[in-house]
Coordinates of C-alpha atoms in Angstrom, one line a residue:
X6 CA -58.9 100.0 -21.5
X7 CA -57.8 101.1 -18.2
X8 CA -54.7 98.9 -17.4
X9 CA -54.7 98.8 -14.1
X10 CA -58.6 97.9 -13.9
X11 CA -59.5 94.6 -11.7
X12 CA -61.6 92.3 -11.6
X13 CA -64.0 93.0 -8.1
X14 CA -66.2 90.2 -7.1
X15 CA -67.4 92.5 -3.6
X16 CA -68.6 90.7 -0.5
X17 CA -68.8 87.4 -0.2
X18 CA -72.3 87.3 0.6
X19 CA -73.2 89.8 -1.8
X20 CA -71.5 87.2 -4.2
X21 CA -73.0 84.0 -3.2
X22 CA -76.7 85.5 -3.0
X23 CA -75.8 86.6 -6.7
X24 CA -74.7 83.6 -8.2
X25 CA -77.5 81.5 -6.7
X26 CA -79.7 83.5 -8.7
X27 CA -78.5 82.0 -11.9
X28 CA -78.7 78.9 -13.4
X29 CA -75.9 76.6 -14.1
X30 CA -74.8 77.2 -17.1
X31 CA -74.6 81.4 -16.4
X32 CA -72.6 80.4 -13.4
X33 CA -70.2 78.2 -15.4
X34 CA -69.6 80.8 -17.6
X35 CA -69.0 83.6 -15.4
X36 CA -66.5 82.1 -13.7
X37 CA -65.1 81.2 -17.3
X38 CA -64.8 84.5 -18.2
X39 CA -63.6 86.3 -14.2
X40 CA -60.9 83.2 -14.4
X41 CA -59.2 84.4 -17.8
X42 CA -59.9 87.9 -17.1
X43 CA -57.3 87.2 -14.1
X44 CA -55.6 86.0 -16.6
X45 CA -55.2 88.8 -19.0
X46 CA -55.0 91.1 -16.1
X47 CA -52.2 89.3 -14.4
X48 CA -50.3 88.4 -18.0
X49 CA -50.3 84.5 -17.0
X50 CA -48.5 82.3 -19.5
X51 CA -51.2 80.0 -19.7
X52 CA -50.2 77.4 -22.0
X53 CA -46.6 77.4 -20.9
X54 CA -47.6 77.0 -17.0
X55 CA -50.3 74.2 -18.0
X56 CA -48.1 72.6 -20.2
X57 CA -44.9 73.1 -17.5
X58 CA -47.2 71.7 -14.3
X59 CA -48.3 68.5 -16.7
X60 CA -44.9 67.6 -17.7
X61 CA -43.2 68.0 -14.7
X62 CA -41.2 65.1 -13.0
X63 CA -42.2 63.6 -9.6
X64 CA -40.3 66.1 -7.7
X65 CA -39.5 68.6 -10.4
X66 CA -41.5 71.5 -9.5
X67 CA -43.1 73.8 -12.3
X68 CA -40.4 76.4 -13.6
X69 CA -43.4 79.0 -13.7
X70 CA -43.7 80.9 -10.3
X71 CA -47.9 80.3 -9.8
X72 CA -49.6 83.3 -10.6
X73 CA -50.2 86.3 -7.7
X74 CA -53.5 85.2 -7.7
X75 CA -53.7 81.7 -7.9
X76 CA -56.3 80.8 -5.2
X77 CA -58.8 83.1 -7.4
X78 CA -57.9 81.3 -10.6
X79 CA -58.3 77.6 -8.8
X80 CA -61.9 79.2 -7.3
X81 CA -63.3 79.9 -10.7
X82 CA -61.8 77.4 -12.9
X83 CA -62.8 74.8 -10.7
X84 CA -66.4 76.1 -10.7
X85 CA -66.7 77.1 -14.5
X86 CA -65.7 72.9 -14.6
X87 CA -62.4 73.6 -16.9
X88 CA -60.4 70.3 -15.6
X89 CA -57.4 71.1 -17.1
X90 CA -56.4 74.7 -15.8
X91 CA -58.4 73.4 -12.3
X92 CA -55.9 70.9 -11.4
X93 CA -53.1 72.9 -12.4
X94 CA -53.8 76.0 -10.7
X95 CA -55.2 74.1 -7.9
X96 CA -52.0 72.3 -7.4
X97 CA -50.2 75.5 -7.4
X98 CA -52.6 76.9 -5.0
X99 CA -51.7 73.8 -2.7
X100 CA -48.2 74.1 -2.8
X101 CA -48.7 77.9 -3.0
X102 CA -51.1 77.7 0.8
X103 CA -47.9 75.2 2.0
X104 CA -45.0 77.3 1.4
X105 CA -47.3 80.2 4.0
X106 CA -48.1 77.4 6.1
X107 CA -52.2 77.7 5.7
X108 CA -52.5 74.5 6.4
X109 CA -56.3 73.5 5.9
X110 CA -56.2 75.5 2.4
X111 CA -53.6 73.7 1.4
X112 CA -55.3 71.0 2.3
X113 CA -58.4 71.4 0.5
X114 CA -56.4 72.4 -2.8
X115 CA -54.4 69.4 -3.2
X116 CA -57.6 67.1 -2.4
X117 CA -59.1 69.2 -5.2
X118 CA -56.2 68.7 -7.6
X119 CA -55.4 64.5 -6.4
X120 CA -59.6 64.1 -7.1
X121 CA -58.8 66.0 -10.9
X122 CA -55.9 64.1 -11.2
X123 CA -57.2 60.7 -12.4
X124 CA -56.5 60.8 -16.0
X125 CA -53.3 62.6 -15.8
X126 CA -50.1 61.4 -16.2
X127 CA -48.6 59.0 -12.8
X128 CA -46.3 62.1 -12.0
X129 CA -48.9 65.1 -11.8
X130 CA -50.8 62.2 -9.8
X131 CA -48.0 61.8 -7.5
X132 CA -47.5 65.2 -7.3
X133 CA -51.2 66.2 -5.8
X134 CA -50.8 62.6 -3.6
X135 CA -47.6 63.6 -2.2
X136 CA -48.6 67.3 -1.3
X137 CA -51.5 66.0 0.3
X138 CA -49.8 63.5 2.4
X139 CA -47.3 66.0 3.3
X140 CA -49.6 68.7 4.8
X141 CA -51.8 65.8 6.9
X142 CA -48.3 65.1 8.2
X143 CA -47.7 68.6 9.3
X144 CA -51.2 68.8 10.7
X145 CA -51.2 65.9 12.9
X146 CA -53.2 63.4 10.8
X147 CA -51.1 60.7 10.8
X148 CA -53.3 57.8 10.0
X149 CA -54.7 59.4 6.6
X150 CA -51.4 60.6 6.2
X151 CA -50.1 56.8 6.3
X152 CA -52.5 55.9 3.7
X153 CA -51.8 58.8 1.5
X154 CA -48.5 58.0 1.2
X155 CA -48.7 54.7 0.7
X156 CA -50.6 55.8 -2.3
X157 CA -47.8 58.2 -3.2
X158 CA -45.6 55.0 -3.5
X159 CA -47.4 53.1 -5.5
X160 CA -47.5 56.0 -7.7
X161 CA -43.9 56.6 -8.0
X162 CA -42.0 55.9 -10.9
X163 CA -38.6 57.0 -10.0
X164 CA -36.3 56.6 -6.6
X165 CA -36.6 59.6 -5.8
X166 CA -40.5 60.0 -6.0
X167 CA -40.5 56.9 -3.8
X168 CA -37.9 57.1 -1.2
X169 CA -39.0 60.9 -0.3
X170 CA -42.9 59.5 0.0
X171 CA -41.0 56.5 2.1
X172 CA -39.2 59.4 4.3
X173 CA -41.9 61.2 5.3
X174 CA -43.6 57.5 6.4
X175 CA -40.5 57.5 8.6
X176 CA -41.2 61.0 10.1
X177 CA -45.3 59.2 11.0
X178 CA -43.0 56.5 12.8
X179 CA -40.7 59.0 14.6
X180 CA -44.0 60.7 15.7
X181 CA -46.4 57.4 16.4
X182 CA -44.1 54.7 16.8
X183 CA -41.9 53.0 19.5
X184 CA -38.0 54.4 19.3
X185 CA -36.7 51.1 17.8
X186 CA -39.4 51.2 14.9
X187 CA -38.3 54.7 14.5
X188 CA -34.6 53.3 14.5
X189 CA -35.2 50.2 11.9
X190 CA -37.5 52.3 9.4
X191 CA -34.9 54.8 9.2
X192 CA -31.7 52.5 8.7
X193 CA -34.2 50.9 5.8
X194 CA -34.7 54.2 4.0
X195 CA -30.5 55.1 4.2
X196 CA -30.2 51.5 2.9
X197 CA -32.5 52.3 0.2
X198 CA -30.8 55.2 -0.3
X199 CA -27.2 53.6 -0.8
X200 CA -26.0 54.4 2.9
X201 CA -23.8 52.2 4.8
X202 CA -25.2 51.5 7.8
X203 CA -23.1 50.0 10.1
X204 CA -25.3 46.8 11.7
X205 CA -23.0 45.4 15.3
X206 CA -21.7 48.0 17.9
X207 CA -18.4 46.7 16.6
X208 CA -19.2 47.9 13.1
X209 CA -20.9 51.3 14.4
X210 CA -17.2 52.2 16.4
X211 CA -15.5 51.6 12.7
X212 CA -17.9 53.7 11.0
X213 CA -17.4 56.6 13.9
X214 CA -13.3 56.0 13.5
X215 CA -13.9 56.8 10.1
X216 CA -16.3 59.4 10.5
X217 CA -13.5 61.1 12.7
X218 CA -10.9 60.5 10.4
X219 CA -12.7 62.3 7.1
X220 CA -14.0 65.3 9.4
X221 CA -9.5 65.6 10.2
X222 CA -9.1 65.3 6.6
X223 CA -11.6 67.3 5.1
X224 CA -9.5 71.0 5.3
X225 CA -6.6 68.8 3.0
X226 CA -9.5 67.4 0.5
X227 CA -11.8 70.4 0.3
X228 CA -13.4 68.8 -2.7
X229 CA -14.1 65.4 -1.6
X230 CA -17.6 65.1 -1.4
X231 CA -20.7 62.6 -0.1
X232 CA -19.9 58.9 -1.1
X233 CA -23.4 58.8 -2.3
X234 CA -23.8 59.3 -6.0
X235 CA -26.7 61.9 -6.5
X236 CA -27.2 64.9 -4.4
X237 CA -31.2 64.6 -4.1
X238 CA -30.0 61.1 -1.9
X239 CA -27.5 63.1 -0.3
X240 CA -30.3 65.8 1.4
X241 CA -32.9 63.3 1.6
X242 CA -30.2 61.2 3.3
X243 CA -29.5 64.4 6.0
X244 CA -32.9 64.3 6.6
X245 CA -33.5 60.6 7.6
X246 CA -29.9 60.7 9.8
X247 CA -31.7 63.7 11.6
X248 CA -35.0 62.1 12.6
X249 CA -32.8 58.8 13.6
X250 CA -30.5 60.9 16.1
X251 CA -32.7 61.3 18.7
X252 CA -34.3 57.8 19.4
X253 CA -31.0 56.8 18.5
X254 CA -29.7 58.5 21.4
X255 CA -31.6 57.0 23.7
X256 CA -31.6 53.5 22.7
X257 CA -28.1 53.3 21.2
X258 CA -26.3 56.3 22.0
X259 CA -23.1 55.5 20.0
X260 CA -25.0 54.9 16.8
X261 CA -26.9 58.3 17.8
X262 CA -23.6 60.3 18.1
X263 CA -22.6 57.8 14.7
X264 CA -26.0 59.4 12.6
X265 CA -25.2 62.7 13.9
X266 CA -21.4 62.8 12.6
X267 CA -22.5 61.7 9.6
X268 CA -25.0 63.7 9.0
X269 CA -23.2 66.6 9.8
X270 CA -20.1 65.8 7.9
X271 CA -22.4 65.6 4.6
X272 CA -24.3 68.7 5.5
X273 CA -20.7 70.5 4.8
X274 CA -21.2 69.9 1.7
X275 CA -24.6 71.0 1.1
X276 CA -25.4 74.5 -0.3
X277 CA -29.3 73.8 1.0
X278 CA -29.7 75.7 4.7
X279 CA -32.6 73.1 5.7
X280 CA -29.7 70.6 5.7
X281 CA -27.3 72.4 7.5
X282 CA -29.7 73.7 10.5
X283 CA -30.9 69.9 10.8
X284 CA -27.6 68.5 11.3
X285 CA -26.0 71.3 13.3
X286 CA -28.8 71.1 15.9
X287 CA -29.5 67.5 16.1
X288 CA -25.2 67.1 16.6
X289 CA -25.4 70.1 19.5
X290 CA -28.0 67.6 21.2
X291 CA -25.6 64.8 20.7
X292 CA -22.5 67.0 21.8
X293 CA -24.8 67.9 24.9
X294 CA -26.3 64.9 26.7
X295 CA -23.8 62.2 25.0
X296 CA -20.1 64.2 25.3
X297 CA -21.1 66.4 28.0
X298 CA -19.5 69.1 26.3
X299 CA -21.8 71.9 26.5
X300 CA -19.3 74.3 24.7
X301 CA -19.2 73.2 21.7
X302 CA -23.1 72.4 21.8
X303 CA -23.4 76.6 22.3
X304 CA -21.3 77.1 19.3
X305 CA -23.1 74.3 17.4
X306 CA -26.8 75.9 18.3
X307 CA -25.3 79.1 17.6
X308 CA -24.4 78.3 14.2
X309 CA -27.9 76.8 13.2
X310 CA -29.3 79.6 14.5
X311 CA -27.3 82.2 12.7
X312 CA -27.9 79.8 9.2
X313 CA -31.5 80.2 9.7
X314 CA -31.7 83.7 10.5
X315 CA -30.2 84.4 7.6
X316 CA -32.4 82.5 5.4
X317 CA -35.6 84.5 6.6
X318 CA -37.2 80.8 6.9
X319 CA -39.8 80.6 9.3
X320 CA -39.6 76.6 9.6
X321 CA -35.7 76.8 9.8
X322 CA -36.1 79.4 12.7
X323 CA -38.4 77.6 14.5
X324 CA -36.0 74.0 14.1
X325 CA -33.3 75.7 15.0
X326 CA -34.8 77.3 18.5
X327 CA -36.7 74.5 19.4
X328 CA -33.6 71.9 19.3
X329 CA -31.2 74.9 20.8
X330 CA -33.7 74.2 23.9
X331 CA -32.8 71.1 24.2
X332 CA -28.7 71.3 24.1
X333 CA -28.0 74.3 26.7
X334 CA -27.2 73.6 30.5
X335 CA -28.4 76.7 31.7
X336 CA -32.9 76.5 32.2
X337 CA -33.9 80.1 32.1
X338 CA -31.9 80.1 28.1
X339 CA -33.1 76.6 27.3
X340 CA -37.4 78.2 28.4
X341 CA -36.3 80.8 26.2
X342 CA -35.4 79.4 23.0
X343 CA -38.2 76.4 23.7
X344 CA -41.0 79.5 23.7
X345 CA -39.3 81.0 20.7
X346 CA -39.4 77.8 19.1
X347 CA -43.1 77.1 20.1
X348 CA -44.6 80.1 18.7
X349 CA -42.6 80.3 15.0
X350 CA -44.0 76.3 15.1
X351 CA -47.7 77.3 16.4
X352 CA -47.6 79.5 12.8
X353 CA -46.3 77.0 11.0
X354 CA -49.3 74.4 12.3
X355 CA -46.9 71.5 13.2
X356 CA -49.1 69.9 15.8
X357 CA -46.1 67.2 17.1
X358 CA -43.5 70.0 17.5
X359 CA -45.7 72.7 19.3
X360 CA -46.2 69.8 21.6
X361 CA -43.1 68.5 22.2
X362 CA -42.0 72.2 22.7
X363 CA -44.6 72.4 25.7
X364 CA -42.6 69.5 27.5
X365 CA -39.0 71.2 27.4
X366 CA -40.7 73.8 28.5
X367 CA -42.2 72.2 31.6
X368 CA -39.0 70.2 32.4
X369 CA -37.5 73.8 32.8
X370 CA -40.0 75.2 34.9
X371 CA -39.7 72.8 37.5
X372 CA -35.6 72.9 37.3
X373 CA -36.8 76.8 37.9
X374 CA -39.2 76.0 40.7
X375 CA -42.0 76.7 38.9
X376 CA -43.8 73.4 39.4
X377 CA -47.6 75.3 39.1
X378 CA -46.6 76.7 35.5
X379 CA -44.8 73.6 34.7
X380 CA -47.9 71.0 35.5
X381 CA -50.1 73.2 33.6
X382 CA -48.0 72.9 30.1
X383 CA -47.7 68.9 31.2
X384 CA -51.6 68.9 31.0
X385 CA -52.1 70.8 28.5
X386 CA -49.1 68.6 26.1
X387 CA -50.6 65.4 28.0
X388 CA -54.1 66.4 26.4
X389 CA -52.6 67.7 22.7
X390 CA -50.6 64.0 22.8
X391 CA -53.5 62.1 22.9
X392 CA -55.9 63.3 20.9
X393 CA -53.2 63.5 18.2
X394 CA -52.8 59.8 19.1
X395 CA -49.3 60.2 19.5
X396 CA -48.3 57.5 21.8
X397 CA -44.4 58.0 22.5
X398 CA -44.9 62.1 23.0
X399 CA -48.1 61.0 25.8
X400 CA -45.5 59.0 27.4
X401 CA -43.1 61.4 27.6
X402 CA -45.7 64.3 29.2
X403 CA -46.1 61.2 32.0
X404 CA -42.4 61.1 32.9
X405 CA -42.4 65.0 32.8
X406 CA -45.4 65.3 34.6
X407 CA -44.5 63.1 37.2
X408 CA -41.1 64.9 37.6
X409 CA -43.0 68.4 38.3
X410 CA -45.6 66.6 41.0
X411 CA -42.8 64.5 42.9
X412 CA -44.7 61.1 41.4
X413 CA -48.1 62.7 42.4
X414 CA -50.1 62.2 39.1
X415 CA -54.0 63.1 38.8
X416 CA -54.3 59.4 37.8

């Protein structure tokens, strides 16, 4: 046999007007035997992948890379009815459609996989739950996504599993919510993770003194590292101090420069670029509009920027330019980097962010006397906002709005 033969299923059309043709059974089959013909073709480990994807732990990924073409082999699987190699390749295919940010396929395959899921162990449960949660999160869809979740939890049978479903409920609540239930949730979730979270003013000052004193210290203790005792709570921790900075620093800005310091002290320690890039951005914004010191912002931005250049990340890029927007002094740099930052999030498909990125970039076309440009993106975030339901970023597109028109709002 030729080895580089494959397996061509033509048009769709040509495909669908085909298959209607024959009966059930003839269809089951057929996509039976194009499924393992991928199979063969593509020299998929079958057992080893199906067994790897069933035993894996909540947040333990497969150790099989899926297959080149798993979106083919969750197709025909699921429609020859094979349960077992549907949900696994169909969770693959979800995580798979995630990691190239197609959001709505990812979507549909980890609906597929959760709804084939039901007599499979709690973690391969969690698993398609959790995925699912996370895209509707990305997309915009935060009351499913609430529920979803909440699922996710009840599923969980480790910490782990159940404070990083609990962290991406706080990231609904940074979106949705008021600033202070963004504030509380958070604190709750580093308590839950083992953090010490300072609760009076008096108690935040102690925590920064000491913050300042280990970041003096740490070139005579290079190998001191987070006081927290596993490194999953350490990232997961960096994560939660980043999404608390910013309605931190408007509510409490001494406990937003506190999160900050912290969570870029830990980040040192961290070999994971997502961690680093979060905490040197969110401190530059701190450093900025806190300290005033707009130098060491640059170098800060800089460095995020150069960390996620260098990881080829689109999502790291696109964090990185959109909060350098936000931490420069001069307008025409901060448009730039908030455009940059708009498109890599526009591929990406996070709905909250492209939005958000449409304000800073109003705010700077009126500093640039731009006022016709800058109402235009007001409106158009103003309309995004609401029918996301996103309360807090509708608000904000009021005050920028306002500030473009002189107070002279449509409404």
């Amino acid at each position: 046999a030729d080895p580089d033969i494959r397996v061509d299923t033509y048009h769709d059309k040509i495909r669908e007007a085909t298959l209607e043709q024959l009966d059930e059974g003839r269809r089951r089959e057929l996509h039976r035997h194009l499924g393992e013909t991928i199979e063969r073709l593509d020299l998929v480990p079958v057992e080893e992948l199906l067994a790897s994807v069933e035993s894996a732990s909540h947040t333990d990924h497969s150790k099989f890379d899926s297959p080149p073409r798993v979106y083919d082999l969750a197709h025909h699987f699921c429609q020859a009815g094979m349960e077992r190699k549907a949900l696994s390749y169909s969770l693959l295919a979800g995580e798979r459609a995630k990691s190239q940010f197609a959001l709505p396929e990812s979507m549909r395959h980890f609906a597929t996989a959760e709804a084939l899921s039901q007599s499979y162990a709690r973690a391969v449960r969690y698993r398609a739950i959790a995925g699912l949660g996370s895209i509707q999160l990305l997309a915009g869809e935060y009351a499913d996504a609430t529920k979803t979740l909440d699922r996710a939890i009840k599923l969980a049978d480790s910490d782990r599993a159940r404070m990083t479903a609990r962290a991406s409920q706080a990231e609904i609540i940074y979106k949705t919510g008021s600033l202070n239930e963004c504030i509380n949730a958070c604190e709750a979730s580093l308590r839950d993770l083992g953090f010490r979270v300072p609760k009076s003013s008096r108690g935040v000052l102690w925590a920064l003194a000491g913050n300042w004193l280990v970041e003096r210290l740490a070139p005579l203790l290079p190998n001191r590292g987070p006081h927290v005792d596993q490194a999953w709570k350490t990232t997961l921790g960096i994560r939660i101090l980043h999404l608390m900075t910013y309605p931190a620093t408007f509510c409490d800005p001494l406990r937003g420069i506190w999160s900050s310091s912290l969570g870029y002290g830990l980040s040192r320690y961290c070999d994971d670029p997502s961690s680093k890039v979060m905490m040197a951005t969110v401190k530059s914004y701190t450093t900025a509009w806190l300290r005033g010191a707009f130098g060491e912002a640059r170098r800060l931005s800089d460095e995020a920027v150069s960390i996620a250049n260098d990881s080829n990340d689109i999502s790291l890029q696109a964090q990185a330019y959109y909060l350098r927007s936000t931490a420069l002094n001069d307008f025409e740099e901060m448009l730039l980097a908030s455009n940059t930052g708009r498109e890599l999030y526009l591929s990406i498909g996070d709905a909250w962010r492209v939005t958000y990125s449409h304000l800073v970039a109003s705010r700077c076309l009126s500093d640039l006397g731009m006022p016709g440009r800058s109402i235009a993106l007001c409106s158009q975030a103003f309309q995004a906002a609401t029918s996301l339901q996103q309360r807090r970023l509708a608000q904000a597109c009021i005050g920028y709005w306002g500030h473009a028109t002189n107070g002279n709002l449509p409404f």
